[in-house]
XYZ file of C-alpha atoms in Angstrom:
541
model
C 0.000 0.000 0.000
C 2.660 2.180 0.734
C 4.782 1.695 -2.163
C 1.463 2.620 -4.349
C 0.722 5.866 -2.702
C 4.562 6.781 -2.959
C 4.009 6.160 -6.337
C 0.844 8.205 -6.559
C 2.307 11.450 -5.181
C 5.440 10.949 -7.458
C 2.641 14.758 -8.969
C 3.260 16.767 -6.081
C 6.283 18.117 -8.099
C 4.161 19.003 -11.033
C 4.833 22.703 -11.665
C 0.997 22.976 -13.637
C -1.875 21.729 -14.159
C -3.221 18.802 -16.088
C -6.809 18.651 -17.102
C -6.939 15.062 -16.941
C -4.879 13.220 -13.737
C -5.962 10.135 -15.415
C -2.357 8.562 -13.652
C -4.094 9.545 -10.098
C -7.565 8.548 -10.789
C -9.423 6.389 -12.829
C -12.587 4.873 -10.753
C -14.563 7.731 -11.214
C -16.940 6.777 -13.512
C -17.456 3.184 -12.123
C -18.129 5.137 -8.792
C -21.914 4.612 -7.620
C -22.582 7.285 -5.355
C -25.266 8.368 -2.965
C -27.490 10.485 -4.368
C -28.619 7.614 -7.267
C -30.335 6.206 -4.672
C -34.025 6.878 -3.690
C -35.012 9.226 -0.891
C -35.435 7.353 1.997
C -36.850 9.909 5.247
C -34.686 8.905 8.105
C -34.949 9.646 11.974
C -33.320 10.988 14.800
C -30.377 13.073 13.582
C -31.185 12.470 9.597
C -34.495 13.050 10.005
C -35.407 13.893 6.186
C -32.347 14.363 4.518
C -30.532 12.437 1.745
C -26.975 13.195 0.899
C -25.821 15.674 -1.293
C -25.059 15.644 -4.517
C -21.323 15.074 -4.981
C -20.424 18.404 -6.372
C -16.820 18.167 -8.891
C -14.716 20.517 -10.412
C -15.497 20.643 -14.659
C -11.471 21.123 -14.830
C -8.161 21.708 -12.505
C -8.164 25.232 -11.019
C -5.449 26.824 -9.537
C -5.389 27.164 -5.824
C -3.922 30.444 -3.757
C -3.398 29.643 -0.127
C -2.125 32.740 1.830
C -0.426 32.694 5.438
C -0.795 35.298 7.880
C 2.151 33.797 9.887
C 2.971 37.267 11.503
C -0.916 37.243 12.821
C -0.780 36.058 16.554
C -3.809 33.477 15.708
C -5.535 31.805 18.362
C -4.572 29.084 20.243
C -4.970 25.407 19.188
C -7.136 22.835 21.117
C -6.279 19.600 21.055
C -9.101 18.465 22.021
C -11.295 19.268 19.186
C -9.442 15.251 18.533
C -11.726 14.441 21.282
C -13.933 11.191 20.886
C -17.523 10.267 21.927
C -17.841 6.819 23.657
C -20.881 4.693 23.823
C -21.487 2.062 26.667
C -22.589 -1.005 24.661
C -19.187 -1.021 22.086
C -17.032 -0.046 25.623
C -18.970 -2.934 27.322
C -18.331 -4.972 23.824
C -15.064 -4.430 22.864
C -13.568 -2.824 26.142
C -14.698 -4.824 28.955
C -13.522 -8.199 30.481
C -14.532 -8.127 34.030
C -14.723 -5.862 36.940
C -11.404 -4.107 37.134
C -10.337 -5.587 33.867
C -10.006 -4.616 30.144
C -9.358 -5.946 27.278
C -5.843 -5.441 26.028
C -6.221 -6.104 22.311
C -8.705 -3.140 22.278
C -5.945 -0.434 23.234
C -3.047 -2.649 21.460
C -4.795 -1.744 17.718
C -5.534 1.784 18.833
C -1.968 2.279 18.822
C -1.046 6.163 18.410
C -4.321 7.025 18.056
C -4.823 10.533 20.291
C -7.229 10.709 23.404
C -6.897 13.770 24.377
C -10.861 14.194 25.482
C -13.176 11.048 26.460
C -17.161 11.899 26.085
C -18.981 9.495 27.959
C -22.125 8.805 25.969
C -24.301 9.691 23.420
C -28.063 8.534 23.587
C -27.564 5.876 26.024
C -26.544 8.303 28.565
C -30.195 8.721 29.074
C -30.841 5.055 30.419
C -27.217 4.129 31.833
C -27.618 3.986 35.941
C -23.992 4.445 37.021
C -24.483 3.175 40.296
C -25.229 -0.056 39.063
C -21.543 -0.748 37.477
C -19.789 -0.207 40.636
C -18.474 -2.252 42.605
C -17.604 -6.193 42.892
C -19.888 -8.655 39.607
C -22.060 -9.400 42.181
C -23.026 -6.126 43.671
C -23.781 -4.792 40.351
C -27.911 -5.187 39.428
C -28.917 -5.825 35.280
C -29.304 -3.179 32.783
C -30.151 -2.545 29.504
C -27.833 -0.199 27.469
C -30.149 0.400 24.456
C -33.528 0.311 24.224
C -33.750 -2.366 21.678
C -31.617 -5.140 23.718
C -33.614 -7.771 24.472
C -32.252 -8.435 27.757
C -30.760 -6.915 31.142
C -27.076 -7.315 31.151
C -24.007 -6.830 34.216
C -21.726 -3.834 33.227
C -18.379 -4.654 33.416
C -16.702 -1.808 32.005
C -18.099 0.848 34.204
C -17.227 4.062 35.009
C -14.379 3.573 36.472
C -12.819 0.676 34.631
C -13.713 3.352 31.298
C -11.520 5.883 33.425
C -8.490 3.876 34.274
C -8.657 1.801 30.719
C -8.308 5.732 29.259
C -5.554 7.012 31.463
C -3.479 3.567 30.740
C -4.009 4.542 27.024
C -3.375 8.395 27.640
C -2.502 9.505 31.067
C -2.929 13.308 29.969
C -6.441 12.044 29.045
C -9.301 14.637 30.107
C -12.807 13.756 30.736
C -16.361 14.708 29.591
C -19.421 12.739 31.155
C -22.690 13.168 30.025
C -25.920 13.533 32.555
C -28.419 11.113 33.081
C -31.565 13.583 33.212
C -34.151 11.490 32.551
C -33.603 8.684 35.500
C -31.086 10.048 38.118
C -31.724 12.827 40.507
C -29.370 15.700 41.718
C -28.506 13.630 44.756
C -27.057 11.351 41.950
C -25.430 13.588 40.111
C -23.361 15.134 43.135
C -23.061 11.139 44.363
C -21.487 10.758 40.689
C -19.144 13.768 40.795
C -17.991 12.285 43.939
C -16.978 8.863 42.994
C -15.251 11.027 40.207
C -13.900 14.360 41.478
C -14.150 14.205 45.156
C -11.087 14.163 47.984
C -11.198 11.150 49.948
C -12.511 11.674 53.694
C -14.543 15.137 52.516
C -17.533 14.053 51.919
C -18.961 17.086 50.850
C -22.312 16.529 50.244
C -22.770 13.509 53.168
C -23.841 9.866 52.611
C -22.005 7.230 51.090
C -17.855 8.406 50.760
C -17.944 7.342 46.868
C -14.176 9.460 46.637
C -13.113 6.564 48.737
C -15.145 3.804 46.385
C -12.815 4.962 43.512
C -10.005 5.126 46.073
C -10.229 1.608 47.018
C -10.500 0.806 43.207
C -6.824 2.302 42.762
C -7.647 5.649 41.530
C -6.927 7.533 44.478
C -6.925 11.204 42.909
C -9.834 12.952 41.735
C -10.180 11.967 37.789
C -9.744 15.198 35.236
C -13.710 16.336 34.317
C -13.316 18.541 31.750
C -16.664 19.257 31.273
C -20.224 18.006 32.569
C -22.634 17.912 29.778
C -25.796 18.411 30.846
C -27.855 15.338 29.208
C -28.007 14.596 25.661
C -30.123 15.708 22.887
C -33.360 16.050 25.505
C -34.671 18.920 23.059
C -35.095 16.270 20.182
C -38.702 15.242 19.543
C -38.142 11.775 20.610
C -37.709 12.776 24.134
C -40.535 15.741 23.886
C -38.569 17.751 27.071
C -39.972 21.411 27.552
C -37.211 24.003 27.985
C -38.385 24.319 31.342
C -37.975 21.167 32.432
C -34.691 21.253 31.253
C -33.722 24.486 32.404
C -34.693 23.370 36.034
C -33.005 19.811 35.872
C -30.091 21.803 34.470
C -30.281 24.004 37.576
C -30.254 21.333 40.125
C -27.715 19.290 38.730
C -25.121 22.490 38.700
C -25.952 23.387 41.914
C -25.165 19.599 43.091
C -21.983 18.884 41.456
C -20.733 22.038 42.732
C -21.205 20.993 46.575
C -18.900 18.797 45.313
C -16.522 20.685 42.839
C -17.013 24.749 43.086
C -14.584 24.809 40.063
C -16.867 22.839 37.685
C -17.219 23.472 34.182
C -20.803 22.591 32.496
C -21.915 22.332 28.773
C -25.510 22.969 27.778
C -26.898 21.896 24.735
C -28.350 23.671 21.992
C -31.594 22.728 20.136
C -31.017 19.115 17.956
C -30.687 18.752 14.219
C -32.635 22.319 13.910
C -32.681 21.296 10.444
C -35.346 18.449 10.614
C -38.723 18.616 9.416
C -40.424 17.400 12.175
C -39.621 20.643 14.258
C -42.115 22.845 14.467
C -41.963 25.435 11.864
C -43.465 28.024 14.182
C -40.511 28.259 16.704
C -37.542 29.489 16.268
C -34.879 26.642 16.842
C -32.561 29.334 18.910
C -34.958 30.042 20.752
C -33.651 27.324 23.086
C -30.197 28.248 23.218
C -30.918 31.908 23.829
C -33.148 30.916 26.942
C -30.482 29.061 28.488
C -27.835 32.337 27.875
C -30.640 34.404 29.184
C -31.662 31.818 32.488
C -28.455 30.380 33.289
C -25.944 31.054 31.255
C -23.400 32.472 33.911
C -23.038 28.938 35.234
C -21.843 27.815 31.877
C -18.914 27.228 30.031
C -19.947 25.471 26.660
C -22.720 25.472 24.729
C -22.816 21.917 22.922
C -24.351 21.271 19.400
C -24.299 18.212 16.768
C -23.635 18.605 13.309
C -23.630 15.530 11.053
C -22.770 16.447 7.819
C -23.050 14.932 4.006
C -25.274 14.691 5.554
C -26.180 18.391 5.846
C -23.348 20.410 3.665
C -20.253 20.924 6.414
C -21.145 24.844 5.127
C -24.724 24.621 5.942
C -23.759 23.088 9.209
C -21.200 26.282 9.756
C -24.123 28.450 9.427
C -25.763 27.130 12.495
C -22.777 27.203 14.098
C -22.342 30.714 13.635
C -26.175 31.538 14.329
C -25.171 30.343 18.208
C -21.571 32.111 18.355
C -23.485 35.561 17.765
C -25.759 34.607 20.640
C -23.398 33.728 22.595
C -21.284 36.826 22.030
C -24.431 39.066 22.272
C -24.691 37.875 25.964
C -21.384 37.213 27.286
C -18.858 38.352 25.042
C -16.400 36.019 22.686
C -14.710 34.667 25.751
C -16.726 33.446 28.304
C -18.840 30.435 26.908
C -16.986 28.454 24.263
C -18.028 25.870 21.470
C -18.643 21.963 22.455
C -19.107 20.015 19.212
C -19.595 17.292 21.321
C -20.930 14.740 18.030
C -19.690 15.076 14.999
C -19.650 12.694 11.979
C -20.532 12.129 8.563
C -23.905 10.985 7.927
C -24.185 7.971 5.871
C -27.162 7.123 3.305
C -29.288 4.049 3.841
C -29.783 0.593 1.613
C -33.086 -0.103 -0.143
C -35.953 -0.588 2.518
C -36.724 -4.482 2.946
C -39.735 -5.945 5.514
C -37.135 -6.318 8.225
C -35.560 -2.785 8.089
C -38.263 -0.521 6.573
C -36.032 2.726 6.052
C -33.007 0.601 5.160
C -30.208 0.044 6.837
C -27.450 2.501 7.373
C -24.428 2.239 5.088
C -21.719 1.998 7.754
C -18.822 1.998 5.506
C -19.496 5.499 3.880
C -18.710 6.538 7.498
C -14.871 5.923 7.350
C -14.380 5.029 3.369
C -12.486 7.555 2.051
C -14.857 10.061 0.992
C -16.092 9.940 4.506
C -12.771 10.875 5.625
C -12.405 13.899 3.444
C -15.862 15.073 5.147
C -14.707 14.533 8.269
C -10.992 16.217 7.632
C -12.815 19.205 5.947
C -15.153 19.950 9.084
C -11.924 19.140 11.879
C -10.315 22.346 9.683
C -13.241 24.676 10.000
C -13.181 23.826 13.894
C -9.761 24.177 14.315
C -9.745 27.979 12.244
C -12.852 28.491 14.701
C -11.747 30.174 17.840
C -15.087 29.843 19.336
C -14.597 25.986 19.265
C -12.861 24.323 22.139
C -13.530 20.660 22.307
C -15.570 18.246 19.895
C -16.333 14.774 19.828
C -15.962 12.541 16.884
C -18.823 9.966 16.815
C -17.768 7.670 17.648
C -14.659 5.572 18.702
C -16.526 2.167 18.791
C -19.872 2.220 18.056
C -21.401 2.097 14.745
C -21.890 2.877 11.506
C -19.074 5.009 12.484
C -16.693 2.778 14.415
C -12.840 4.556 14.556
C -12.214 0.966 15.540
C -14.024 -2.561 14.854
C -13.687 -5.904 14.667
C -13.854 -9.303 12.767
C -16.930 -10.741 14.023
C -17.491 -11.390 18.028
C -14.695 -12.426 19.468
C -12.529 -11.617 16.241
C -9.338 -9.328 15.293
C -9.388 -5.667 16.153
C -9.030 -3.252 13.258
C -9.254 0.380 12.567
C -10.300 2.516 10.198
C -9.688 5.472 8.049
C -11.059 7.870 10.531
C -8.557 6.250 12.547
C -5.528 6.856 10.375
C -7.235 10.265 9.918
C -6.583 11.608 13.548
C -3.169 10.038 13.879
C -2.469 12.558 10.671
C -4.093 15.528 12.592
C -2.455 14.750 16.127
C 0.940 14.374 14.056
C 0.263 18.032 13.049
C -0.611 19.685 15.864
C 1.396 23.263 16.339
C 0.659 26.003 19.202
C -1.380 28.624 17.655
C -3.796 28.603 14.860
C -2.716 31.031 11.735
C -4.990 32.982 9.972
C -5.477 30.935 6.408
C -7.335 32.324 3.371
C -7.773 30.117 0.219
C -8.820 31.314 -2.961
C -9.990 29.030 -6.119
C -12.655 27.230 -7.300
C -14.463 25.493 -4.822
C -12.860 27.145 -1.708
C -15.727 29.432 -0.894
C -16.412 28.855 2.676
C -19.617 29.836 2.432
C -20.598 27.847 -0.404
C -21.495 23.925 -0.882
C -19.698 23.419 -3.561
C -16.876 23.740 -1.243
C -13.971 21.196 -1.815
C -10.905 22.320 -0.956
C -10.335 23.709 2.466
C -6.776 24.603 4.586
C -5.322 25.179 7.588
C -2.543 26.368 8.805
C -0.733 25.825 12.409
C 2.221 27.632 14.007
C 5.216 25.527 15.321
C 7.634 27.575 16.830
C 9.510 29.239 13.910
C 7.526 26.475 11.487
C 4.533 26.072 10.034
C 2.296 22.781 9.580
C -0.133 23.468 6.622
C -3.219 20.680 5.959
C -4.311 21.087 2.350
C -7.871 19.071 1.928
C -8.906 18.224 -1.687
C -12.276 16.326 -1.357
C -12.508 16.388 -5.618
C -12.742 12.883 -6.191
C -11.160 13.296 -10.167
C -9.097 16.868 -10.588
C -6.036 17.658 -8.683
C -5.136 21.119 -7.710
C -1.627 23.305 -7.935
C -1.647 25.833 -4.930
C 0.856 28.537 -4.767
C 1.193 28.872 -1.006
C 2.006 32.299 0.148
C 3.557 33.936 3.097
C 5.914 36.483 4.859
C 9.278 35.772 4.599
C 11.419 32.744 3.030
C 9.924 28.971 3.689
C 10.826 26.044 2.224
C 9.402 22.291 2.718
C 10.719 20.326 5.346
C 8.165 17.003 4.864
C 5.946 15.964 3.118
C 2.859 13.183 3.992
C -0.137 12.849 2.079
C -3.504 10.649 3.087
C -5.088 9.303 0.398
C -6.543 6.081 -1.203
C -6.976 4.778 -4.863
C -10.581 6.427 -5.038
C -13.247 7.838 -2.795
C -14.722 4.228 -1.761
C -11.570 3.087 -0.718
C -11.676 1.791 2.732
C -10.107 -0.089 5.465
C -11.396 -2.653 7.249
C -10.158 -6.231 8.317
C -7.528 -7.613 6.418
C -8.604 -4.588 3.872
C -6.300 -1.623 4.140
C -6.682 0.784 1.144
C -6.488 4.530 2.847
C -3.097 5.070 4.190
C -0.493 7.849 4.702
C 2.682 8.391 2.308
C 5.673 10.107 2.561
C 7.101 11.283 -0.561
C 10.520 12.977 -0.932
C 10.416 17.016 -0.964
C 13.139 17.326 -3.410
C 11.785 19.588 -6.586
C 8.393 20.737 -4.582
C 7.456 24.234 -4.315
C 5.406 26.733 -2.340
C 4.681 28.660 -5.851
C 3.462 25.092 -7.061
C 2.762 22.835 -5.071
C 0.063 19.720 -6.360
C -2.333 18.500 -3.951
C -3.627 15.083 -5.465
C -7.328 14.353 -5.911
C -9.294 12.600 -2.806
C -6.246 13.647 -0.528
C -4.980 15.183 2.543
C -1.591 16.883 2.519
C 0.460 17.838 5.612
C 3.494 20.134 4.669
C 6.232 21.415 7.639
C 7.216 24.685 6.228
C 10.853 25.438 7.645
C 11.998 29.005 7.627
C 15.199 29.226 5.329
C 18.674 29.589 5.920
């Protein structure tokens, strides 16, 4: 695999364009893509979308990518690389017994970053922590999903998640989701005690759970980055009124800080605003605006989830921005930040049959390569957003996205291109965010045809620059500009043989080259088709 995307790059010296790049591509028009098949209305977070049409260039266009590296930029967060867990994979994949974990799980992770852990998504709402604490036998049945048909033990509780993650990452930070809809505030401060508390405090009286964790090995308070205060309770299925949340949102700040005064809390925004089934007569920021205008000075994130192609990653900006000026309005750019705390790309669904009326979604257009180039296009607009903090890819084991999978029950680990994806990102990581603007065809931020984004990260003296072509056929030459006298200290491009290449077990056809930098230039430099390229700019002499 390697060998063939060294090959494939052997362009990246080409001084022009070619109309053609029939050497780089040549699957295109054996490609079946998503939007030849019929509509099918979805639920939850795809309520009544389909995916866009795939939108290509008619011809190479030149690219201009200019470099404010004298701006002082804003600062980069690594955890926008932050993942979302769910507890049925963690239980799957994860969990061996009580104070156990599965090894082979966290072998094929491998580099992979973890530098924020989001426990759950939608089973937040039914997971009772208390009952996976503690010795097998002290720990009752419970369902993780609504549609398993039976009660199970929890192995891989809360604190076997926590001390599996710091093995893996011991810099590792924390974000647990709420349980609004089952546990009271007496829980919730119980639950930031067996997390966050000192031993022998006690704050908030009853059972020391600070020394439950202690006893379990973990004798300093674990690193809670952020309390998110239930999941996606706005969304029809759960038909919550704002005040109902507003006052569970209330009472579980006010617990957990008997416990922690220092705690930070995330609040979340309304749900896939773009859905039909909202109610056309309400303003969809209404919700947020309430919560800046009730309680707001108790927060420090507001969280929202955008799923994209999908919804256009542009579309999905929009509504990001629509909540920054609220936020601003009320407290200023500084004082509540951005939680993306789901993110992913939205795959389409297979023909309906009598078992699966509304088809079954396609799991693999999750992490193929196309999927990839989604995803790697919406990290970039986080990462130029300095209103975005943290976010939450979608998740590490559970499916149809699945950073990491494996063969069957029982069977071989294996990971991804989503996986390979944030090794690339991690790998880039400088201190600051530069100021980037790209101008071209298709590099209208604003605009769905939008294909070809950048960004651009300070390193000290050097510069990491992430050039994203999504274009599945045309290549593009970029003349990067910038103050001062650069030249290209590495090279390493992402990429696959088309836009449905995947990997998956014993399948590996996305991977990451590194071709030499002799004869490549900043006034011309070729960024493939379907690829990701990382450049370390070096100042000269």
């Amino acid at each position: 695999m390697t060998s063939r995307l060294i090959d494939r790059c052997a362009h990246l010296a080409r001084p022009a364009l070619t109309a053609g790049c029939g050497a780089v591509i040549t699957a295109a028009a054996t490609t079946v893509h998503a939007q030849n098949r019929p509509f099918v209305p979805g639920g939850f977070e795809d309520e009544g979308l389909v995916l866009p049409p795939r939108e290509t260039l008619d011809a190479a266009s030149p690219v201009l990518v200019r470099i404010d590296n004298n701006a002082e930029g804003h600062p980069v967060y690594p955890a926008i690389l932050g993942t979302n867990h769910v507890w049925y994979w963690s239980e799957r994949f994860a969990g061996v017994a009580p104070g156990e974990y599965n090894q082979a799980y966290f072998d094929a992770l491998g580099e992979f970053p973890m530098p924020l852990a989001r426990m759950a998504g939608t089973d937040s709402q039914m997971f009772n922590w208390r009952l996976a604490v503690g010795p097998l036998e002290q720990r009752e049945l419970q369902k993780t999903r609504n549609h398993d048909p039976k009660p199970n033990h929890i192995n891989y509780g809360p604190l076997e998640w926590v001390e599996s993650m710091m093995a893996f990452n011991p810099e590792v930070r924390f974000a647990w989701v709420l349980n609004f809809l089952e546990d009271s505030p007496r829980d919730h401060g119980d639950l930031a005690e067996l997390l966050v508390g000192v031993v022998g405090e006690n704050r908030n009286g009853g059972k020391d759970w600070a020394q439950v964790r202690a006893d379990y090995g973990l004798t300093e308070p674990i690193d809670v980055q952020v309390w998110e205060l239930a999941n996606e309770l706005e969304h029809d299925r759960w038909e919550v009124s704002y005040e109902m949340y507003r006052d569970w949102c209330v009472a579980a700040i006010r617990a957990i800080r008997e416990v922690d005064p220092d705690a930070r809390f995330a609040a979340l925004a309304a749900t896939s605003p773009w859905r039909p089934t909202r109610d056309p007569h309400v303003d969809w920021r209404q919700w947020h605006r309430d919560i800046l205008k009730d309680f707001g000075k108790e927060l420090d994130y507001l969280v929202f989830h955008p799923y994209y192609h999908g919804v256009h990653t542009v579309h999905m900006d929009r509504y990001i921005g629509e909540i920054e000026k609220d936020i601003i309005k009320a407290f200023g750019p500084d004082r509540i930040k951005l939680y993306i705390s789901e993110h992913a790309r939205w795959p389409s669904r297979s023909e309906p049959t009598p078992t699966h009326p509304r088809g079954v979604l396609q799991s693999v257009e999750t992490h193929n390569l196309e999927g990839t180039l989604a995803t790697s296009e919406f990290l970039n607009q986080l990462f130029n957003n300095p209103m975005v903090t943290a976010a939450g890819y979608h998740s590490l084991s559970g499916g149809p996205w699945h950073v990491i999978n494996q063969d069957g029950r029982g069977g071989e680990f294996y990971t991804t291109g989503i996986h390979d994806l944030f090794v690339f990102y991690d790998q880039a990581l400088g201190d600051r965010v530069l100021p980037t603007r790209t101008r071209g065809e298709q590099t209208d931020l604003t605009d769905r045809s939008l294909s070809f984004t950048s960004l651009a990260m300070g390193d000290g003296a050097a510069i990491h620059l992430l050039l994203t072509n999504r274009d599945g056929e045309f290549g593009r030459t970029a003349r990067i500009d910038l103050s001062g006298q650069y030249t290209i200290g590495s090279c390493r491009v992402l990429t696959g043989e088309d836009l449905q290449s995947f990997n998956g077990h014993n399948r590996r056809q996305i991977g990451v080259a590194e071709p030499s930098v002799d004869g490549l230039s900043l006034d011309a430099f070729y960024v493939p088709p379907h690829s990701i390229v990382m450049l370390r700019l070096e100042p000269a002499g």
